[in-house]
Coordinates of C-alpha atoms in Angstrom, one line a residue:
Chain C
X1 CA 157.6 143.4 -22.8
X2 CA 157.7 146.6 -20.8
X3 CA 157.4 148.6 -24.0
X4 CA 154.0 147.1 -24.7
X5 CA 152.7 148.0 -21.2
X6 CA 153.6 151.6 -21.3
X7 CA 150.6 153.9 -21.1
X8 CA 151.0 156.8 -23.5
X9 CA 148.0 158.9 -22.7
X10 CA 145.2 159.4 -20.2
X11 CA 142.9 157.4 -22.6
X12 CA 145.3 154.5 -22.4
X13 CA 145.0 154.7 -18.6
X14 CA 141.2 154.8 -18.8
X15 CA 141.1 151.7 -21.0
X16 CA 143.3 149.8 -18.6
X17 CA 141.1 151.0 -15.7
X18 CA 138.0 149.7 -17.4
X19 CA 139.6 146.3 -18.0
X20 CA 141.1 146.1 -14.5
X21 CA 137.8 147.1 -12.9
X22 CA 136.1 143.9 -14.1
X23 CA 138.5 142.0 -11.9
X24 CA 137.5 143.9 -8.7
X25 CA 133.8 144.3 -9.3
X26 CA 133.0 141.5 -6.9
X27 CA 134.3 143.8 -4.1
X28 CA 132.1 146.7 -5.0
X29 CA 128.4 147.4 -4.6
X30 CA 126.1 146.7 -7.5
X31 CA 122.3 146.8 -8.0
X32 CA 121.9 143.3 -9.3
X33 CA 122.4 140.0 -7.6
X34 CA 121.9 136.5 -9.0
X35 CA 121.4 133.8 -6.4
X36 CA 121.9 130.2 -7.2
X37 CA 120.6 127.5 -4.8
X38 CA 123.5 125.3 -3.8
X39 CA 121.9 122.9 -1.3
X40 CA 122.6 119.2 -1.9
X41 CA 119.4 119.2 -4.0
X42 CA 120.5 122.1 -6.1
X43 CA 124.0 120.7 -6.7
X44 CA 122.5 117.2 -7.6
X45 CA 120.1 118.8 -10.1
X46 CA 123.0 120.6 -11.8
X47 CA 123.2 124.0 -10.1
X48 CA 126.9 124.2 -10.4
X49 CA 126.8 124.0 -14.2
X50 CA 124.0 126.6 -14.2
X51 CA 126.1 128.9 -12.1
X52 CA 129.1 128.5 -14.5
X53 CA 126.8 129.3 -17.4
X54 CA 125.6 132.5 -15.5
X55 CA 129.1 133.6 -14.8
X56 CA 130.2 133.0 -18.5
X57 CA 127.2 134.9 -19.8
X58 CA 127.8 137.9 -17.5
X59 CA 131.5 138.0 -18.5
X60 CA 130.7 137.7 -22.2
X61 CA 128.2 140.5 -22.0
X62 CA 130.2 142.5 -19.4
X63 CA 127.2 142.9 -17.1
X64 CA 127.8 144.2 -13.6
X65 CA 126.1 141.7 -11.3
X66 CA 127.0 139.7 -8.3
X67 CA 126.6 135.9 -8.3
X68 CA 126.0 134.4 -4.9
X69 CA 125.1 131.0 -3.6
X70 CA 122.6 130.0 -0.9
X71 CA 121.6 126.8 0.7
X72 CA 118.3 124.9 0.1
X73 CA 115.2 127.0 0.3
X74 CA 112.8 124.1 0.4
X75 CA 111.6 124.0 -3.1
X76 CA 113.8 121.0 -4.0
X77 CA 111.5 119.7 -6.7
X78 CA 112.1 122.8 -8.8
X79 CA 115.9 122.8 -8.5
X80 CA 118.2 124.2 -9.9
X81 CA 116.7 127.5 -8.7
X82 CA 118.0 130.8 -9.8
X83 CA 116.8 134.1 -8.2
X84 CA 117.4 137.5 -9.6
X85 CA 117.3 140.4 -7.2
X86 CA 117.5 144.0 -8.6
X87 CA 117.3 147.2 -6.7
X88 CA 113.7 148.4 -6.5
X89 CA 112.2 145.3 -8.1
X90 CA 110.7 142.1 -6.7
X91 CA 112.8 139.0 -6.3
X92 CA 112.1 136.6 -9.2
X93 CA 112.8 132.9 -8.9
X94 CA 113.4 130.7 -11.9
X95 CA 113.0 126.9 -11.5
X96 CA 114.4 123.9 -13.2
X97 CA 117.0 126.1 -14.9
X98 CA 119.4 124.4 -17.4
X99 CA 122.6 126.0 -18.6
X100 CA 121.1 126.5 -22.1
X101 CA 118.3 128.6 -20.5
X102 CA 120.7 131.1 -19.0
X103 CA 121.5 133.3 -22.0
X104 CA 117.8 134.0 -22.6
X105 CA 117.1 134.8 -18.9
X106 CA 120.0 137.2 -18.9
X107 CA 119.1 138.8 -22.2
X108 CA 115.5 139.3 -21.4
X109 CA 115.5 139.9 -17.6
X110 CA 118.7 141.7 -17.0
X111 CA 119.3 143.5 -20.3
X112 CA 115.7 144.2 -21.4
X113 CA 114.1 144.3 -18.0
X114 CA 111.5 141.7 -18.9
X115 CA 111.4 138.5 -16.7
X116 CA 111.0 135.3 -18.8
X117 CA 107.4 134.6 -17.4
X118 CA 107.1 131.0 -18.6
X119 CA 110.1 129.9 -16.4
X120 CA 109.3 131.9 -13.3
X121 CA 108.2 129.8 -10.3
X122 CA 108.1 132.4 -7.6
X123 CA 108.1 136.1 -6.9
X124 CA 108.6 137.9 -3.6
X125 CA 108.5 141.6 -3.0
X126 CA 110.8 141.7 0.0
X127 CA 114.2 140.1 0.4
Chain D
X1 CA 140.1 137.5 -22.7
X2 CA 140.2 134.0 -21.2
X3 CA 140.5 135.4 -17.6
X4 CA 137.8 133.6 -15.6
X5 CA 135.2 135.7 -13.8
X6 CA 135.2 135.0 -10.2
X7 CA 131.9 135.0 -8.3
X8 CA 133.5 135.5 -4.9
X9 CA 136.7 137.0 -3.5
X10 CA 138.2 136.1 -0.2
X11 CA 140.2 139.1 1.0
X12 CA 142.7 137.9 3.5
X13 CA 144.6 140.6 5.5
X14 CA 148.3 140.5 4.8
X15 CA 149.3 143.5 6.9
X16 CA 152.1 143.2 9.4
X17 CA 149.9 142.6 12.4
X18 CA 147.6 140.0 10.9
X19 CA 150.6 138.2 9.4
X20 CA 152.3 138.2 12.8
X21 CA 149.2 136.5 14.3
X22 CA 148.9 134.1 11.5
X23 CA 151.0 131.2 12.5
X24 CA 151.1 129.7 9.0
X25 CA 149.9 131.4 5.8
X26 CA 146.1 131.7 5.9
X27 CA 145.8 133.0 2.3
X28 CA 147.9 130.0 1.0
X29 CA 145.9 127.6 3.1
X30 CA 142.6 129.1 1.9
X31 CA 143.7 128.8 -1.7
X32 CA 144.6 125.2 -1.2
X33 CA 141.3 124.4 0.4
X34 CA 139.4 126.2 -2.3
X35 CA 141.3 124.3 -5.0
X36 CA 140.6 121.0 -3.1
X37 CA 136.9 121.7 -3.3
X38 CA 137.1 122.5 -7.0
X39 CA 136.3 126.2 -6.6
X40 CA 139.5 127.6 -7.9
X41 CA 137.8 129.0 -11.0
X42 CA 135.0 130.6 -9.1
X43 CA 136.6 132.0 -6.0
X44 CA 139.7 134.2 -5.8
X45 CA 141.9 134.8 -2.8
X46 CA 143.2 138.3 -2.5
X47 CA 145.9 139.4 -0.1
X48 CA 145.1 142.9 1.1
X49 CA 146.7 145.5 3.3
X50 CA 145.6 146.3 6.8
X51 CA 141.9 147.0 7.5
X52 CA 142.7 148.7 10.7
X53 CA 140.8 146.4 13.1
X54 CA 143.9 144.5 14.2
X55 CA 142.5 143.6 17.6
X56 CA 140.1 141.1 16.0
X57 CA 142.7 139.8 13.5
X58 CA 143.6 137.9 11.5
X59 CA 140.6 139.0 9.5
X60 CA 139.1 137.8 6.2
X61 CA 136.3 139.3 4.2
X62 CA 134.1 137.3 1.8
X63 CA 132.8 139.3 -1.2
X64 CA 130.4 140.1 -2.7
X65 CA 128.5 139.8 0.6
X66 CA 131.1 141.6 2.6
X67 CA 131.0 138.9 5.4
X68 CA 133.6 139.8 8.0
X69 CA 135.3 137.0 9.8
X70 CA 137.5 137.7 12.9
X71 CA 140.3 135.8 14.5
X72 CA 140.5 133.4 11.6
X73 CA 142.9 130.4 12.3
X74 CA 143.9 127.4 10.3
X75 CA 141.2 125.2 11.8
X76 CA 138.5 127.5 10.5
X77 CA 139.4 127.4 6.9
X78 CA 137.7 124.2 5.9
X79 CA 134.5 125.4 7.6
X80 CA 134.6 128.8 5.9
X81 CA 135.0 127.1 2.5
X82 CA 132.4 124.5 3.1
X83 CA 129.8 126.7 4.7
X84 CA 130.2 130.1 3.1
X85 CA 131.8 129.4 -0.3
X86 CA 130.1 126.1 -1.2
X87 CA 126.7 126.4 0.6
X88 CA 126.3 130.2 1.0
X89 CA 125.9 130.1 4.7
X90 CA 127.5 132.2 7.4
X91 CA 129.8 130.8 10.1
X92 CA 128.3 132.7 13.0
X93 CA 131.0 131.9 15.6
X94 CA 133.6 133.8 13.5
X95 CA 131.5 137.0 13.2
X96 CA 132.2 140.2 15.1
X97 CA 130.2 140.4 18.3
X98 CA 129.1 143.9 19.5
X99 CA 130.7 144.2 22.9
X100 CA 127.6 145.6 24.8
X101 CA 125.0 143.2 23.3
X102 CA 127.1 140.3 22.0
X103 CA 124.9 140.6 18.9
X104 CA 126.8 139.1 15.9
X105 CA 127.2 141.5 13.0
X106 CA 127.8 139.6 9.7
X107 CA 128.8 142.4 7.3
X108 CA 131.7 144.7 7.9
X109 CA 129.6 147.8 6.9
X110 CA 127.4 147.1 9.9
X111 CA 130.3 147.1 12.4
X112 CA 130.4 150.6 14.1
X113 CA 134.2 150.6 13.8
X114 CA 133.8 150.8 10.0
X115 CA 130.4 152.3 9.5
X116 CA 131.5 155.5 11.4
X117 CA 134.6 156.0 9.3
X118 CA 135.1 158.2 6.3
X119 CA 138.2 156.9 4.5
X120 CA 140.2 159.2 2.3
X121 CA 143.9 158.4 2.8
X122 CA 142.9 154.8 3.7
X123 CA 140.4 154.5 0.8
X124 CA 142.0 151.4 -0.7
X125 CA 143.5 149.8 2.4
X126 CA 142.1 146.4 3.0
X127 CA 140.2 146.5 -0.3
X128 CA 142.9 146.1 -2.9
X129 CA 146.0 143.9 -3.3
X130 CA 148.8 146.5 -2.8
X131 CA 151.1 144.4 -4.9
X132 CA 148.9 144.8 -8.0
X133 CA 149.0 148.2 -9.6
X134 CA 146.0 147.2 -11.7
X135 CA 143.8 147.0 -8.6
X136 CA 144.8 150.6 -7.7
X137 CA 144.1 151.7 -11.3
X138 CA 140.8 149.8 -11.2
X139 CA 139.7 152.0 -8.3
X140 CA 140.5 155.2 -10.2
X141 CA 144.2 155.3 -9.4
X142 CA 146.5 157.6 -11.4
X143 CA 143.5 159.3 -12.9
X144 CA 144.2 162.4 -10.8
X145 CA 147.8 162.5 -12.0
X146 CA 146.5 162.2 -15.6
X147 CA 144.1 165.0 -15.0
X148 CA 146.7 167.2 -13.5
X149 CA 149.2 166.6 -16.4
X150 CA 146.7 167.0 -19.2
X151 CA 144.2 169.6 -18.0
X152 CA 145.9 171.7 -15.3
X153 CA 148.8 174.1 -15.0
X154 CA 151.2 173.6 -12.1
X155 CA 149.7 176.8 -10.5
X156 CA 146.2 175.4 -10.8
X157 CA 147.3 172.2 -9.0
X158 CA 148.8 174.3 -6.2
X159 CA 145.7 176.4 -6.0
X160 CA 143.5 173.3 -5.7
X161 CA 145.6 171.9 -2.8
X162 CA 145.5 175.3 -1.1
X163 CA 141.7 175.5 -1.5
X164 CA 141.2 172.0 -0.2
X165 CA 142.6 173.2 3.2
X166 CA 144.9 170.1 3.4
X167 CA 147.4 170.5 6.2
X168 CA 150.5 168.4 6.9
X169 CA 149.6 165.1 8.6
X170 CA 153.0 164.6 10.1
X171 CA 152.0 166.6 13.2
X172 CA 152.9 170.3 12.6
X173 CA 149.8 170.9 10.4
X174 CA 151.5 173.4 8.0
X175 CA 149.2 174.2 5.0
X176 CA 150.4 171.8 2.2
X177 CA 149.5 174.0 -0.8
X178 CA 151.5 176.9 0.7
X179 CA 154.5 174.7 1.3
X180 CA 154.4 173.5 -2.4
X181 CA 154.1 177.1 -3.5
X182 CA 157.3 178.1 -1.5
X183 CA 159.2 175.3 -3.1
X184 CA 157.9 176.1 -6.6
X185 CA 158.8 179.8 -6.2
X186 CA 162.3 179.1 -4.7
X187 CA 165.0 179.9 -7.2
X188 CA 166.8 177.0 -8.8
X189 CA 166.4 174.5 -11.6
X190 CA 166.8 171.3 -9.6
X191 CA 164.2 170.6 -6.9
X192 CA 163.5 167.6 -4.9
X193 CA 160.6 165.9 -3.2
X194 CA 160.8 163.8 -0.1
X195 CA 158.2 161.6 1.6
X196 CA 158.8 161.3 5.3
X197 CA 158.0 157.7 6.1
X198 CA 160.1 157.5 9.2
X199 CA 157.2 156.9 11.5
X200 CA 158.9 156.4 14.8
X201 CA 156.5 157.4 17.5
X202 CA 155.8 154.4 19.8
X203 CA 152.6 152.7 19.0
X204 CA 151.9 154.7 15.8
X205 CA 151.1 152.8 12.6
X206 CA 149.1 155.3 10.6
X207 CA 151.7 155.7 7.9
X208 CA 152.6 152.0 7.9
X209 CA 149.0 151.1 7.2
X210 CA 149.0 153.3 4.1
X211 CA 152.5 152.2 2.9
X212 CA 151.6 148.5 3.3
X213 CA 148.0 148.7 2.1
X214 CA 148.1 151.3 -0.7
X215 CA 151.6 152.4 -1.7
X216 CA 150.5 153.8 -5.0
X217 CA 148.4 156.5 -3.3
X218 CA 151.7 157.9 -2.0
X219 CA 153.5 157.6 -5.3
X220 CA 150.7 159.3 -7.2
X221 CA 150.5 162.1 -4.6
X222 CA 154.2 162.7 -5.0
X223 CA 154.1 162.6 -8.8
X224 CA 151.3 165.3 -8.8
X225 CA 153.4 167.5 -6.5
X226 CA 156.5 167.0 -8.6
X227 CA 154.5 168.4 -11.6
X228 CA 153.2 171.3 -9.5
X229 CA 156.6 172.1 -8.0
X230 CA 158.9 171.4 -10.9
X231 CA 160.8 168.5 -9.4
X232 CA 162.2 165.5 -11.4
X233 CA 163.4 163.4 -8.6
X234 CA 162.1 162.2 -5.2
X235 CA 163.0 160.1 -2.3
X236 CA 160.8 158.1 0.1
X237 CA 162.7 157.9 3.4
X238 CA 161.2 154.8 5.1
X239 CA 162.3 153.4 8.3
X240 CA 164.1 150.1 7.9
X241 CA 162.0 148.7 10.8
X242 CA 159.1 148.6 8.3
X243 CA 160.4 145.8 6.0
X244 CA 157.0 145.0 4.5
X245 CA 156.4 148.7 3.7
X246 CA 159.8 149.0 2.0
X247 CA 159.2 145.8 0.0
X248 CA 155.7 147.0 -1.2
X249 CA 157.0 150.5 -2.0
X250 CA 159.8 149.1 -4.1
X251 CA 157.4 146.8 -5.9
X252 CA 155.0 149.6 -6.5
X253 CA 157.7 151.9 -8.0
X254 CA 158.8 149.1 -10.3
X255 CA 155.2 148.5 -11.5
X256 CA 154.5 152.2 -12.0
X257 CA 157.7 152.5 -14.1
X258 CA 156.6 149.6 -16.2
X259 CA 153.4 151.4 -17.0
X260 CA 155.1 154.7 -17.6
X261 CA 153.4 156.3 -14.6
X262 CA 156.9 157.1 -13.2
X263 CA 160.0 157.7 -15.2
X264 CA 160.4 159.5 -18.5
X265 CA 157.5 161.2 -20.3
X266 CA 154.7 160.1 -18.0
X267 CA 151.4 159.3 -19.9
X268 CA 153.0 160.6 -23.1
X269 CA 153.5 164.1 -21.7
X270 CA 156.8 166.1 -21.3
X271 CA 156.7 165.5 -17.6
X272 CA 159.3 163.1 -16.1
X273 CA 159.7 162.1 -12.5
X274 CA 161.6 159.3 -10.8
X275 CA 161.4 158.0 -7.2
X276 CA 163.6 155.9 -5.0
X277 CA 163.4 154.4 -1.6
X278 CA 166.0 155.3 1.0
X279 CA 165.9 153.1 4.1
X280 CA 166.3 154.8 7.4
X281 CA 169.3 154.4 9.7
X282 CA 167.3 153.5 12.8
X283 CA 167.5 156.8 14.6
X284 CA 164.3 158.4 16.0
X285 CA 165.6 161.9 15.3
X286 CA 165.7 161.2 11.5
X287 CA 162.0 161.8 11.4
X288 CA 162.9 165.5 11.8
X289 CA 163.2 166.9 8.4
X290 CA 166.6 168.5 8.4
X291 CA 168.1 165.4 10.1
X292 CA 166.3 163.2 7.6
X293 CA 167.8 165.2 4.7
X294 CA 171.3 164.8 6.3
X295 CA 170.7 161.1 6.5
X296 CA 169.8 160.8 2.8
X297 CA 172.9 162.7 2.0
X298 CA 174.9 160.1 3.9
X299 CA 175.7 162.3 6.8
X300 CA 174.9 161.9 10.5
X301 CA 171.2 162.4 11.1
X302 CA 171.4 165.6 13.1
X303 CA 168.9 168.4 12.9
X304 CA 170.2 171.9 12.0
X305 CA 168.6 175.2 12.8
X306 CA 166.0 176.7 10.4
X307 CA 165.9 178.9 8.4
X308 CA 166.8 178.2 5.8
X309 CA 163.8 175.9 5.4
X310 CA 164.1 172.9 3.1
X311 CA 161.8 174.7 0.6
X312 CA 164.8 177.1 0.0
X313 CA 167.7 174.9 0.8
X314 CA 167.1 171.2 1.4
X315 CA 168.5 168.0 -0.1
X316 CA 172.0 168.7 -1.6
X317 CA 171.3 172.4 -0.9
X318 CA 168.4 172.5 -3.4
X319 CA 164.8 173.5 -2.8
X320 CA 163.0 170.5 -1.3
X321 CA 159.4 169.8 -0.4
X322 CA 158.9 167.3 2.4
X323 CA 155.5 165.9 3.3
X324 CA 154.6 162.9 5.3
X325 CA 153.0 159.7 4.0
X326 CA 149.4 160.5 4.9
X327 CA 149.6 164.0 3.4
X328 CA 150.7 162.5 0.1
X329 CA 147.9 159.9 0.1
X330 CA 145.3 162.7 0.5
X331 CA 146.4 164.5 -2.7
X332 CA 145.0 162.3 -5.5
X333 CA 141.4 162.4 -4.1
X334 CA 141.6 166.2 -3.7
X335 CA 142.3 166.5 -7.5
X336 CA 139.9 163.8 -8.6
X337 CA 136.9 164.8 -6.4
X338 CA 137.7 168.4 -6.1
X339 CA 139.0 170.7 -3.3
X340 CA 135.5 171.8 -2.3
X341 CA 134.6 168.2 -1.5
X342 CA 137.7 167.8 0.6
X343 CA 137.1 171.1 2.4
X344 CA 133.5 170.1 3.2
X345 CA 134.9 167.4 5.5
X346 CA 136.6 168.1 8.8
X347 CA 136.6 171.0 11.3
X348 CA 136.6 174.7 10.8
X349 CA 140.4 175.0 10.7
X350 CA 141.5 171.5 9.7
X351 CA 140.0 170.0 6.6
X352 CA 139.7 166.4 5.5
X353 CA 140.2 163.3 7.7
X354 CA 142.9 162.2 10.1
X355 CA 144.1 158.6 10.5
X356 CA 144.6 157.6 14.1
X357 CA 146.4 154.6 15.6
X358 CA 145.2 153.3 18.9
X359 CA 147.4 150.8 20.7
X360 CA 148.2 149.5 24.1

């Protein structure tokens, strides 16, 4: 057991660091925040499942982003609502998000930098 | 990897003071409530070391937002979980209130006590779980040791510490690099390192905060010095009145050995270094280096006149380098961020930062 954990080079240490860093990322600053509406309306519309899908997708793609929850923002008819806030960009709100929509939002918005226009229901320039 | 990704971490202080205030076990209760609400796969509870703001403890910080809750008690737990973790709202009554204005400051970075600090020796205290070496490594831990062993000669390490301007944090302020050089140059094949963790001044808890909150920073600093000086063995002389510090040091040493960061052939190099903890005998005078050495040797803790200094004749009569806890904890960042960076902080004649304990 202990044999397998032994680090035999600086590269071994760096690999372990990268892996271990994923576990503490939540405690460090990052430029991207994904906000899921978790009011009663959001939860009833399936926000929890959407949030799980977001977290799974971020983990699978190893993307550095924080996932946070907020209460109802008043647009209950569009729930589940997911907002993406990136440093230096406007806050984009997606409405009626389903878990199966999440991979495309993350691929196009976070990875390629192109919001999925057809699903956007709101945009604000200041947080 | 099947490890779940957590969206939030609740960092609960598990330092001596917060634990003393905490009538039950807050972290345990928090975890139970989180599980009860079905959030166990999304929210992780982390026990950290001391954050230093003990007067408002027990404290808990909710990440990623960095929401700082003060004087958290058992009755507050359900509300924190319901409001903050389920609904994303802040529990205002638990926030820190600025004394002059009574304005509530939600994030710990906004609290002047924290925003005005530069933390070097305390860089990980309150942020990581001190019982998990992986969290220390995740923050860049042991990288400085790896750098020293693979890219620097012992002389270069000593030069870097000299250039940084680091002076002993135990009180006397002797230049650390110079002390290392004396021990390196002292004749003899066997040399020792000692960490003076016999912090006995009334009301002082600078070293305890580091030992409890980030024990690996001390271990790594010592391993770097061992390479620079040519020592294969070291002792941490820790006062027995610090049971939590002793426990965390022992756990840290065991974990470092498991990863091959202490022991034989560290990181696959020819360098070997072993560390053990010696508990103090409860005498204030043992904080003095010659008395401390006598105590490790099993003799009465009585000071002797110097010279000879320990650098020439110390433990078992061999050249020995003694530094205090805070000094050791400053060493890894000096190597990883460079001596110039360290020397750019501090005053004209004393570089870097100093930890202070205010009590009473």
